Tab-separated table of C-alpha atoms and ligand atoms in Angstrom:
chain	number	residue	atom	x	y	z
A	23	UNK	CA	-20.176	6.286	9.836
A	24	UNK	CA	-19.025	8.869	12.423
A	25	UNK	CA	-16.230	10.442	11.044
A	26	UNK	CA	-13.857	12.615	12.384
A	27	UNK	CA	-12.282	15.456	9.618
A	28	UNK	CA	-9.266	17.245	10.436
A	29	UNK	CA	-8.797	20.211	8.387
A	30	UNK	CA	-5.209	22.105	7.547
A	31	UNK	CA	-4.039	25.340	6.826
A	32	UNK	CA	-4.095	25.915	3.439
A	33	UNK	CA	-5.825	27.506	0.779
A	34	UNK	CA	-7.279	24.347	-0.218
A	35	UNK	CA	-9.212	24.324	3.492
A	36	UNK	CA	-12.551	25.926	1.581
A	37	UNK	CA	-13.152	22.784	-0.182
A	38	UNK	CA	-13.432	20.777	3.156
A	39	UNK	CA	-16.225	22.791	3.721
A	40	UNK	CA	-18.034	21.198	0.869
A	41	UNK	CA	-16.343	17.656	1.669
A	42	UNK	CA	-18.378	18.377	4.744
A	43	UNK	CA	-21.377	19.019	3.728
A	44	UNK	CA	-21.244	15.850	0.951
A	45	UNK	CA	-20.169	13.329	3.826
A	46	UNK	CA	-23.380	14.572	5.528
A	47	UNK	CA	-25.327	14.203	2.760
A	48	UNK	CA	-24.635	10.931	2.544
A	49	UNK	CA	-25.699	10.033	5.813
A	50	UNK	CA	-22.413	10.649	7.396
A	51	UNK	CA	-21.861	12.134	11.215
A	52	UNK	CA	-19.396	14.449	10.525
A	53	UNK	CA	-17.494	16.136	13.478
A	54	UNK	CA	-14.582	18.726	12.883
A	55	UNK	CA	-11.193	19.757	14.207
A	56	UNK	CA	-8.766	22.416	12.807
A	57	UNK	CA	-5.437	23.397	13.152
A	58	UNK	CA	-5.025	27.391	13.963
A	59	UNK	CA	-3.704	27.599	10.744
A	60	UNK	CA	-7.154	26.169	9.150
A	61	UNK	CA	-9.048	29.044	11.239
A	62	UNK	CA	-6.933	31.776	9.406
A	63	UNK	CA	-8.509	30.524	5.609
A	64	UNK	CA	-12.018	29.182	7.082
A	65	UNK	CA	-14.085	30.589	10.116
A	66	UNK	CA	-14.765	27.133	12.606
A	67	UNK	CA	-18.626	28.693	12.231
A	68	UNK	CA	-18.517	27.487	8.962
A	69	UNK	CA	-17.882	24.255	9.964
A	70	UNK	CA	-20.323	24.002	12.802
A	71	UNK	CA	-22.859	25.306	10.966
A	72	UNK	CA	-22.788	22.470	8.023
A	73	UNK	CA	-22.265	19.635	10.710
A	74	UNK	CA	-24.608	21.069	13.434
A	75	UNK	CA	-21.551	20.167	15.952
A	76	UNK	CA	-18.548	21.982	17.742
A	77	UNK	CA	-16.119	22.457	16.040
A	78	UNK	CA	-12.573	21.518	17.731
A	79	UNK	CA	-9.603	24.087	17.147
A	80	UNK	CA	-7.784	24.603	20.721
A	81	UNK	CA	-6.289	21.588	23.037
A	82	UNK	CA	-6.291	23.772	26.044
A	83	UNK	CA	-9.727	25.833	25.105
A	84	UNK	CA	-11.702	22.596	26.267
A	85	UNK	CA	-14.282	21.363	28.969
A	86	UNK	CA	-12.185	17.928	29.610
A	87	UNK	CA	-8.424	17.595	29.851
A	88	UNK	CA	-8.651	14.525	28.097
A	89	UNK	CA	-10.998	15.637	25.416
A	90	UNK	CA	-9.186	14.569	22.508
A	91	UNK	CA	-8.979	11.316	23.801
A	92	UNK	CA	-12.113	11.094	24.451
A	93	UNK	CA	-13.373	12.092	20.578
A	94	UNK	CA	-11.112	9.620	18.973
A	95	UNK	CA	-12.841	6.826	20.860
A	96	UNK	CA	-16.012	7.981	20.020
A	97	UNK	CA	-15.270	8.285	15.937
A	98	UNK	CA	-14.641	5.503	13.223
A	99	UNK	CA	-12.479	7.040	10.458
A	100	UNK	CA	-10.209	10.146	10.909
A	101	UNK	CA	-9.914	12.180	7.233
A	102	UNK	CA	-7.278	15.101	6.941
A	103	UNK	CA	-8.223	17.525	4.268
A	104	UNK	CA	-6.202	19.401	3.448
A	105	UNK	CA	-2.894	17.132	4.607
A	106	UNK	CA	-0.432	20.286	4.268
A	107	UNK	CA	3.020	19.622	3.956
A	108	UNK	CA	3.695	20.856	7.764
A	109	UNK	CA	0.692	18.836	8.868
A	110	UNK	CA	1.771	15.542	6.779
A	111	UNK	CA	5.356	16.621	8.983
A	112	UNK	CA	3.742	16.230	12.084
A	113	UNK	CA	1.766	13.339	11.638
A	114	UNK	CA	4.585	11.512	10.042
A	115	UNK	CA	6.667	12.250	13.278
A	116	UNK	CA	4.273	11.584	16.186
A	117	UNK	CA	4.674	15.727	17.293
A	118	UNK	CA	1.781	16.756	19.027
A	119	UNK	CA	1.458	20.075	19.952
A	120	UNK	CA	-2.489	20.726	19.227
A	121	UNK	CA	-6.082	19.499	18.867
A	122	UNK	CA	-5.443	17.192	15.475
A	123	UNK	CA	-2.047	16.295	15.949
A	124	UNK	CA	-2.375	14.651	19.712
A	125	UNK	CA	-5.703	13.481	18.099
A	126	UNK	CA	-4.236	11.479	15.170
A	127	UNK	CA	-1.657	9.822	17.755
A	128	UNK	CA	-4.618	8.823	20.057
A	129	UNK	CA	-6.622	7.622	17.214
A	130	UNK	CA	-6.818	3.832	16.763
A	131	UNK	CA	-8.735	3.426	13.273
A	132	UNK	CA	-8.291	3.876	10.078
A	133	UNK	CA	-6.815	7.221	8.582
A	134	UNK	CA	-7.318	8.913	5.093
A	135	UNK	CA	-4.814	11.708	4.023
A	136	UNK	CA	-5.270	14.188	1.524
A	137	UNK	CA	-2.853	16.238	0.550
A	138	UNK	CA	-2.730	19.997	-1.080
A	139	UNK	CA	0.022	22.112	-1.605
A	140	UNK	CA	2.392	23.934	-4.199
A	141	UNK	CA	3.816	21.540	-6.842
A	142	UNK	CA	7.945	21.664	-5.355
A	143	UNK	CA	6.802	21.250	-1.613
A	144	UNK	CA	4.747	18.000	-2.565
A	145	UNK	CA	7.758	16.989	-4.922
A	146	UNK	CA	10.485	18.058	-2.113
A	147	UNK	CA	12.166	14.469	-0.745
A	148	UNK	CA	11.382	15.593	3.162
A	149	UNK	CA	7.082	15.128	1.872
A	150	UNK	CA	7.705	12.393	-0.067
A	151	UNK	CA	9.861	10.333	2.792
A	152	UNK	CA	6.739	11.791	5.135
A	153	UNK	CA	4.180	10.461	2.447
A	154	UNK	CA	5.909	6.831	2.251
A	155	UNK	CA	5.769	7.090	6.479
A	156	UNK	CA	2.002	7.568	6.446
A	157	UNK	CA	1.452	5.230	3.697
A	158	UNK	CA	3.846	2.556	5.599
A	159	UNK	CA	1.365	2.556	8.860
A	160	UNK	CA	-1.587	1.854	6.397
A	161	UNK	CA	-3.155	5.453	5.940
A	162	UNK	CA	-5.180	5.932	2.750
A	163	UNK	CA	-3.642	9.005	0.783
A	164	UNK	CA	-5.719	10.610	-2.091
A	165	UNK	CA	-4.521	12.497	-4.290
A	166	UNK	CA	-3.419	15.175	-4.706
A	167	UNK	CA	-4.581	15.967	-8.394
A	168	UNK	CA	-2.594	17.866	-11.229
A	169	UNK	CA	-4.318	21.012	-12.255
A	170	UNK	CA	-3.550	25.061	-12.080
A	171	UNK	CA	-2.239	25.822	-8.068
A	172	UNK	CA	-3.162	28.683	-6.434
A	173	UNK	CA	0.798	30.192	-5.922
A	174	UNK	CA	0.420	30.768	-9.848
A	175	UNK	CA	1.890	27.433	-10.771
A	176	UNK	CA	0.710	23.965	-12.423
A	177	UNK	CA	1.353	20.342	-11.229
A	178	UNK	CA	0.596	17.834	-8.838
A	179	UNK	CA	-0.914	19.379	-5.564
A	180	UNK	CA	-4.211	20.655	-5.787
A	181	UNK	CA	-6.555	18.309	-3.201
A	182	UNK	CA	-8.490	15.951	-4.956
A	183	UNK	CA	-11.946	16.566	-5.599
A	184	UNK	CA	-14.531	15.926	-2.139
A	185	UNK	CA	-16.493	13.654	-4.474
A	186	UNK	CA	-13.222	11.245	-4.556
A	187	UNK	CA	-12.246	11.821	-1.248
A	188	UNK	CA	-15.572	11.046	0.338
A	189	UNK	CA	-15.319	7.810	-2.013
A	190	UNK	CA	-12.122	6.930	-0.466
A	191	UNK	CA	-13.329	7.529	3.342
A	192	UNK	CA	-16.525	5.371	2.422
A	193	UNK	CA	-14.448	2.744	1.096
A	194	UNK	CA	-11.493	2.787	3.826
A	195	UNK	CA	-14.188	2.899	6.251
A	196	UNK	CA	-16.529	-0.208	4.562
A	197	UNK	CA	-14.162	-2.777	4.675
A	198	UNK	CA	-12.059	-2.646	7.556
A	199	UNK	CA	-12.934	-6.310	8.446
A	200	UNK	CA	-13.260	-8.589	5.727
A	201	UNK	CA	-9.927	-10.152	6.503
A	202	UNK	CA	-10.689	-10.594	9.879
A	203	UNK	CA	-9.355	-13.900	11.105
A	204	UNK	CA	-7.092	-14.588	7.764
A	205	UNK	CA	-3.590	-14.896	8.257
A	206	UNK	CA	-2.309	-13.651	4.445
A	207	UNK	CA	1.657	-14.746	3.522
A	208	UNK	CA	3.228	-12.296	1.156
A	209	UNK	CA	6.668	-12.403	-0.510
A	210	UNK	CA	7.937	-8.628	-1.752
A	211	UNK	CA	10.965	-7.235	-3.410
A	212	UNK	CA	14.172	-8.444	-4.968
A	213	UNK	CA	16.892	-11.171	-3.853
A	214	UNK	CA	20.588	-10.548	-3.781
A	215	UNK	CA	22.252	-13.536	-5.480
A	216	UNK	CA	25.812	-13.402	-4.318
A	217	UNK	CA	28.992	-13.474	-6.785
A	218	UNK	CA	31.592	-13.768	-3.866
A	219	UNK	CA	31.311	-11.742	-0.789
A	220	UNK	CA	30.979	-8.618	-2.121
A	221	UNK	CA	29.078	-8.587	-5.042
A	222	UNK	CA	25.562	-10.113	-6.455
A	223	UNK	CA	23.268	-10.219	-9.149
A	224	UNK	CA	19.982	-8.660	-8.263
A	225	UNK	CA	17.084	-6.936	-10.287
A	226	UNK	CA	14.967	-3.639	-10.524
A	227	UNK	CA	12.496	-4.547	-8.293
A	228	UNK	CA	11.785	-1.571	-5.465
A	229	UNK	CA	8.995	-4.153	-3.215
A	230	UNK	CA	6.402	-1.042	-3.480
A	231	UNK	CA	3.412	-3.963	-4.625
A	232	UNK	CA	4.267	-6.331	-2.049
A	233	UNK	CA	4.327	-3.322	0.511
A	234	UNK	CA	0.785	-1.930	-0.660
A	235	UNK	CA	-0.448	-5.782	-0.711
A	236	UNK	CA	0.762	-6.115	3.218
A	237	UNK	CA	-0.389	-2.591	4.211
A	238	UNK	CA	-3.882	-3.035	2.709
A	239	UNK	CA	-4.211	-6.962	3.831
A	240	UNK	CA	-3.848	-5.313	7.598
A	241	UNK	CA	-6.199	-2.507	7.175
A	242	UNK	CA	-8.623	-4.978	6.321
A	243	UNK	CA	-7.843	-7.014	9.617
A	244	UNK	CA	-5.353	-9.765	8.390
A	245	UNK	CA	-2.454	-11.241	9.742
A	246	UNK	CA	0.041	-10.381	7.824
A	247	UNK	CA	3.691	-12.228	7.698
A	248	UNK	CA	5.791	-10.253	4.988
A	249	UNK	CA	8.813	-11.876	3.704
A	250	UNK	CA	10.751	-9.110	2.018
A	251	UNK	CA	14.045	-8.997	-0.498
A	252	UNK	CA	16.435	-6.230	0.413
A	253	UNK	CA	14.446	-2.814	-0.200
A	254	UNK	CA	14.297	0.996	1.415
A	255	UNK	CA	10.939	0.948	2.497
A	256	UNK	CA	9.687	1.420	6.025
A	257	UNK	CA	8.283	-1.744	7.578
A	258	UNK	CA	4.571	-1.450	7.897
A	259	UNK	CA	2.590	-1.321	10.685
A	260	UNK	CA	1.296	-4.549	12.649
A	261	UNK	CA	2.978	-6.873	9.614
A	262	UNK	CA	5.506	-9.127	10.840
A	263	UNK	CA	8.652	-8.511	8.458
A	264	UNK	CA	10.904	-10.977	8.092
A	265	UNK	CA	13.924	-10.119	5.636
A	266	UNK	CA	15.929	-12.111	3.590
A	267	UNK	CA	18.145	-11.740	0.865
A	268	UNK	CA	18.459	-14.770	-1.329
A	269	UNK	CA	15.792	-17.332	-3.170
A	270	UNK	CA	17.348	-19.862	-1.551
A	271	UNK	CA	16.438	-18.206	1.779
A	272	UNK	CA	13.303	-16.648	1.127
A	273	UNK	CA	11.706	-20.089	0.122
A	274	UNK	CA	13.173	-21.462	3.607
A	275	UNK	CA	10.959	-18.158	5.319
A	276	UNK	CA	7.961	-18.907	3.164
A	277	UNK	CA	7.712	-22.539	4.171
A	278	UNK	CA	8.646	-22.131	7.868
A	279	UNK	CA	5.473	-19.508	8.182
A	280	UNK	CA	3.424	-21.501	5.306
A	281	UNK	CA	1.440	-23.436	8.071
A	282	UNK	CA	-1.902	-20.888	9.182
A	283	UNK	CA	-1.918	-19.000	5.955
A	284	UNK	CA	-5.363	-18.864	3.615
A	285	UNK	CA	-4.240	-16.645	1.326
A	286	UNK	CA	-0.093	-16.290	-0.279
A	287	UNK	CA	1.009	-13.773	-2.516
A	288	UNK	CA	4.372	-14.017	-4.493
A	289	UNK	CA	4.971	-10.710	-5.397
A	290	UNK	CA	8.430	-10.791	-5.087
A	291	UNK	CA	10.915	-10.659	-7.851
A	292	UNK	CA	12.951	-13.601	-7.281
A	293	UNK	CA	16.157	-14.284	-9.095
A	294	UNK	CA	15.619	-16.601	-11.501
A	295	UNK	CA	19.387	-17.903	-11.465
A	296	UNK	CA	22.294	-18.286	-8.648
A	297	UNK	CA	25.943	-18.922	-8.259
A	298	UNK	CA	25.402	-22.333	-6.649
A	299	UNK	CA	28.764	-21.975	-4.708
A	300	UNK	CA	29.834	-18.469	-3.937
A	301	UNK	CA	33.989	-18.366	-3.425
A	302	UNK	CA	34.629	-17.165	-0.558
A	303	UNK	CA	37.442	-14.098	-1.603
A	304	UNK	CA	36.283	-11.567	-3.429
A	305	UNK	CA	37.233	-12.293	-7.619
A	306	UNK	CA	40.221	-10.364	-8.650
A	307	UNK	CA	39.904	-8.263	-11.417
A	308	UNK	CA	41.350	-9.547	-14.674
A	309	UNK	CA	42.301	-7.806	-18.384
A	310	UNK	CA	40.849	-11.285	-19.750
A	311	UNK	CA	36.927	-12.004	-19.847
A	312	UNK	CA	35.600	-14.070	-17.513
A	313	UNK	CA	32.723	-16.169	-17.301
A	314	UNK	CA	30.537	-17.560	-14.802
A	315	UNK	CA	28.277	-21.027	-14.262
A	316	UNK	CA	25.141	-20.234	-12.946
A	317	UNK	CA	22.171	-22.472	-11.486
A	318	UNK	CA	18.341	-21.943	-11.364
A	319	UNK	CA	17.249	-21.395	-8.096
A	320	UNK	CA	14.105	-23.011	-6.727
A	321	UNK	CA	11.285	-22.088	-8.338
A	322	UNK	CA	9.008	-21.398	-4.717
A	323	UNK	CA	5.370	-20.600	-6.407
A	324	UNK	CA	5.721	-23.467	-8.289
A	325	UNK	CA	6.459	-25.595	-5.057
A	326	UNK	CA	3.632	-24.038	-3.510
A	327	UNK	CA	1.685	-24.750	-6.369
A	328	UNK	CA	2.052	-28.133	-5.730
A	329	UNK	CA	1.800	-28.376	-1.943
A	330	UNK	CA	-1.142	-25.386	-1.442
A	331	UNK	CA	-3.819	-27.601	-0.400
A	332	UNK	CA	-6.568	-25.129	-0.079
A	333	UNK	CA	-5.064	-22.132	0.108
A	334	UNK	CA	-5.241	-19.153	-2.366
A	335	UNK	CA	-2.022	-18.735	-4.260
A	336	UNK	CA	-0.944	-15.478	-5.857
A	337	UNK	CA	1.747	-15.298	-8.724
A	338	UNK	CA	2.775	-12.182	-10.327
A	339	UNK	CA	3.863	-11.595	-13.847
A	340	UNK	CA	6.264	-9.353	-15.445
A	341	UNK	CA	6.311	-8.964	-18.792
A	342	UNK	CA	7.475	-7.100	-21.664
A	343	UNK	CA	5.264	-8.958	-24.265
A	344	UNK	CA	2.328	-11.052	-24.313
A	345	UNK	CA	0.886	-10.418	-21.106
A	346	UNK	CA	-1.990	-12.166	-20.970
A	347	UNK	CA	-0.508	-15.218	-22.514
A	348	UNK	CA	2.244	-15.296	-20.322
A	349	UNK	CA	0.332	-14.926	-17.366
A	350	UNK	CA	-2.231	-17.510	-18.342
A	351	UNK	CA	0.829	-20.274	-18.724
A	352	UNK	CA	2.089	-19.555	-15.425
A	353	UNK	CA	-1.490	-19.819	-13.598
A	354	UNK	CA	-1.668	-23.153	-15.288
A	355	UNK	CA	2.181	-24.468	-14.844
A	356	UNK	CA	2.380	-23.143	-11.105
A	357	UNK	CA	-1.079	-24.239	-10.057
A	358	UNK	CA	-2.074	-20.453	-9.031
A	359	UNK	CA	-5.761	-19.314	-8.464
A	360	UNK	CA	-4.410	-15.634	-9.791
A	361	UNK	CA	-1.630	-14.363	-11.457
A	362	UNK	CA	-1.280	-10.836	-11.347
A	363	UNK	CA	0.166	-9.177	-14.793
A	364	UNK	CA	1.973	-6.381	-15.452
A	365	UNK	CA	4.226	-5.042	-18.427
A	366	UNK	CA	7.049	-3.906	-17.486
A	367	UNK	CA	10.100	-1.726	-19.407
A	368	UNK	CA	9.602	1.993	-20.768
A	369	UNK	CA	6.450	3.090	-18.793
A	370	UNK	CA	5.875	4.711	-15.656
A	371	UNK	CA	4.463	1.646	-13.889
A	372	UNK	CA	5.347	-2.228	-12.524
A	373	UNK	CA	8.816	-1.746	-11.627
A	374	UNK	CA	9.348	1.344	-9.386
A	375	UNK	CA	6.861	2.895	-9.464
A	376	UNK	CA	4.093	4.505	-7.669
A	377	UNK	CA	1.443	3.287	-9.226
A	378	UNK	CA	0.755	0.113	-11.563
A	379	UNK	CA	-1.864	-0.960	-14.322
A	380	UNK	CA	-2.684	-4.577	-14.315
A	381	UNK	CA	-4.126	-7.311	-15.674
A	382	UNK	CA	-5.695	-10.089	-12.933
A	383	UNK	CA	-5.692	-13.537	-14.570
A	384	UNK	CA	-8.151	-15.498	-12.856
A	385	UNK	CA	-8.233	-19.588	-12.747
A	386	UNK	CA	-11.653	-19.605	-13.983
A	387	UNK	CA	-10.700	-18.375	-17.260
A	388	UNK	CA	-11.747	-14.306	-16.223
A	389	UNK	CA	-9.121	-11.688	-17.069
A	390	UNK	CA	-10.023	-8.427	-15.202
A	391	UNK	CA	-7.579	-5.031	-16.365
A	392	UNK	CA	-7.452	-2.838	-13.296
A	393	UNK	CA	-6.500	0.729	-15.355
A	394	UNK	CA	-3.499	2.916	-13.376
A	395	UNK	CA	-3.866	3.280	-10.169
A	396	UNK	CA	-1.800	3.471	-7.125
A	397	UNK	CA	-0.050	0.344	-5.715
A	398	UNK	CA	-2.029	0.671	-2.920
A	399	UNK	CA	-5.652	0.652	-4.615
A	400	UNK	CA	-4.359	-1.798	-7.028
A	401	UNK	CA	-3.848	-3.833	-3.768
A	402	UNK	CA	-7.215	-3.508	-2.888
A	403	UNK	CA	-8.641	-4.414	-6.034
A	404	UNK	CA	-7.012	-7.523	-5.473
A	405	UNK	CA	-8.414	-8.681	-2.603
A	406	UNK	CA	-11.764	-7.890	-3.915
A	407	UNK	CA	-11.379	-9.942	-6.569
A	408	UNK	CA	-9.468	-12.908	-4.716
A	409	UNK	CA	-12.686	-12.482	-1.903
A	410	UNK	CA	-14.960	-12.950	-5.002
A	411	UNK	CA	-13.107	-15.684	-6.006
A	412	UNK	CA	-12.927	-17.811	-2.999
A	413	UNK	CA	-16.717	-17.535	-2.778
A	414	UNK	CA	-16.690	-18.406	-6.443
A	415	UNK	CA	-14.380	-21.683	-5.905
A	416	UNK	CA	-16.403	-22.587	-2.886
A	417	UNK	CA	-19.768	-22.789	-4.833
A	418	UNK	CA	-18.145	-24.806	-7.411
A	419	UNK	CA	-16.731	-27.395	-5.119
A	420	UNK	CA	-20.097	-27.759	-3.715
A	421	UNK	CA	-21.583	-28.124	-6.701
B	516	C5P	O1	8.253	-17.623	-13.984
B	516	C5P	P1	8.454	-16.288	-13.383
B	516	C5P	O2	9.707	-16.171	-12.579
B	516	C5P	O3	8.326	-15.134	-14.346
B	516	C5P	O4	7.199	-16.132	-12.394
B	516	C5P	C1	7.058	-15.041	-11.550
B	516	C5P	C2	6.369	-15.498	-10.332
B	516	C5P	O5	7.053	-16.622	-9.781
B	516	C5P	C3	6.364	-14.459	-9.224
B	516	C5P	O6	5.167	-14.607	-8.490
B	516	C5P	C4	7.584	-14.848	-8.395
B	516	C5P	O7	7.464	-14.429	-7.056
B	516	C5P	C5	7.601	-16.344	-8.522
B	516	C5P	N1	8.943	-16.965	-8.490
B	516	C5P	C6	9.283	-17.783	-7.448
B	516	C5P	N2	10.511	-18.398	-7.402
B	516	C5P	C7	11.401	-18.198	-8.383
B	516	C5P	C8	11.065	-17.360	-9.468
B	516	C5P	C9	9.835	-16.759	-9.494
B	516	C5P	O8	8.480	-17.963	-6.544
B	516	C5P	N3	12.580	-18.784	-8.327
């Protein structure tokens, strides 16, 4: 692969000397730019002298005025390590005032990130909105680990060892194509079930694993149509978003767009009951209890279940107790090839969160765990295994 590493200012900028010289070693073509900030912790000799190239660090010190153009065409992955929190600023924003940064915006293919920096500028809500930006347009971000930082201090921040980041690049760069020609339906978030016109019943659900699911599905070259309960996350890049904000209109979305789609993933966390007729004035508030009637909504993955024809079909399960049991009854009642598991309640995953541990219930009796892991890699673990499966279902029906 020819890859294309962009390397930050930060004290963590010594180590991409030895991601480097690993990405070479295995078989890489490894070509290097650096902010000026990068040249003040590593000389750019050091650079050219592991990669046997030049080494790019000034946007007006060059032979061509379109240079920069001219070595994104040429590259197939672009890596950032060290992502400092400036540089992660810049990216996220589109500002391009040198060598990487007008790079990255003419860059067309896929992009790892990973960051390094003191524990409260990582944690600081300005990185973490610029994080959820990069993520949102499909970038692969690794790390950063949690370990002793070099301003004294211990947390999350330190970059994440090459070995793992030259795994990621290898993998982001592998399978950009597998999807290629699939047009993958995904449902993500909450609904809003309306009391009266101000109010509604509505759950904990933030749409981060419907997100990941859409963002990966494109990086590996699907079509993506994302049907999405109310959330605050940034519509990803090349997915077509459609919002909703009840059941009863995200099942009216998912059938409209139901026709070209191979593969259709219910992640989201539909409301399992609805006020069949919402007043129309807001209710007045009374000393006496009050009570309301509500209805089931439609049940859409078990519609689909029963109208999927050859398509994949993708159920989620949330539970806070027998997982695998639970998960196994709904693959069989909802006619689902996979139901993805999760326990939710008390940890620091499902609902949320970041990252997720799972348990992939498969409808030829397998049960994969996928340990913790971001939402994101969980994602792509997924459509490994649903990939597998197809293959596995088509060999059977041959048979
Ligand atoms: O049966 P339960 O609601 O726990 O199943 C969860 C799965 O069913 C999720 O994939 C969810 O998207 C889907 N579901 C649905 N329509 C509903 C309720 C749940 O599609 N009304």
């Amino acid at each position: 692969m020819k890859i294309l590493l962009g390397v930050g200012g930060g004290i963590a900028a010594y180590k991409a000397a030895e991601l480097a010289r690993l990405l070479m070693e295995r078989g890489h073509d490894v070509e290097v730019v650096m902010t000026g900030a990068a040249q003040d912790f590593v000389r750019p000799l050091t650079f050219a002298a592991l990669t046997g190239r030049k080494v790019h660090t000034d946007l007006f010190a060059i032979e061509s005025a379109i240079e920069h153009i001219a070595v994104a065409e040429e590259h197939d992955l672009l890596a950032i390590a060290p992502a400092t929190a400036d540089l992660m600023a810049k990216l996220a924003h589109g500002q391009a005032d040198d060598f990487l940064s007008t790079l990255y915006l003419a860059f067309t293919g896929p992009v790892v990130v990973a960051p390094a920096m003191n524990v409260n500028m990582w944690e600081h809500p300005a990185t973490q909105k610029n994080l959820e930006t990069l993520q949102g347009r499909g970038h692969r971000v690794v790390g950063p680990a949690e370990g002793y930082l070099a301003c004294g201090m211990t947390g999350l921040g330190r970059l994440a060892e090459p070995e793992a980041i030259a795994d990621a690049i290898e993998r982001e760069g592998g399978k950009r194509s597998d999807l290629e020609g699939e047009t993958v339906l995904i449902t993500a978030g909450p609904t809003q079930e309306p009391l009266d016109p101000v109010r509604y019943l509505s759950n904990r659900s933030s749409g981060k694993m419907g997100y990941a699911l859409a963002v990966a599905a494109a990086a590996r070259g699907a079509d993506v149509v994302l049907i999405s309960g109310p959330v605050q996350l940034a519509p990803p890049r090349g997915v077509k978003v459609i919002p909703v904000r009840t059941a009863v209109e995200m099942r009216e979305q998912v059938f409209l767009n139901l026709g070209p789609a191979g593969i259709v993933i219910k992640a989201a966390a539909v409301a399992d009951f609805h006020l069949a007729r919402v007043p129309d004035q807001k209710l007045k508030k009374t000393a006496a209890r009050i009570s309301v009637e509500l209805d089931p909504t439609p049940d859409i993955l078990a519609e689909l279940g029963r109208e999927k024809g050859d398509r994949l079909l993708i159920g989620f399960a949330a539970e806070t107790q027998n997982l695998q049991q639970e998960a196994r009854r709904k693959l069989e009642t909802k006619n689902c090839d996979m139901v993805v598991a999760n326990l939710v309640g008390g940890n620091d995953t499902g609902f949320e969160s970041d990252q997720n541990e799972v348990v992939l219930v498969l409808r030829t009796g397998e049960a994969i765990s996928v340990s913790r892991a971001s939402k994101r890699e969980i994602a792509d673990r997924i459509f490994d295994q649903l990939l597998k499966l197809r293959l596995t279902l088509h060999a059977a029906h041959e048979r």
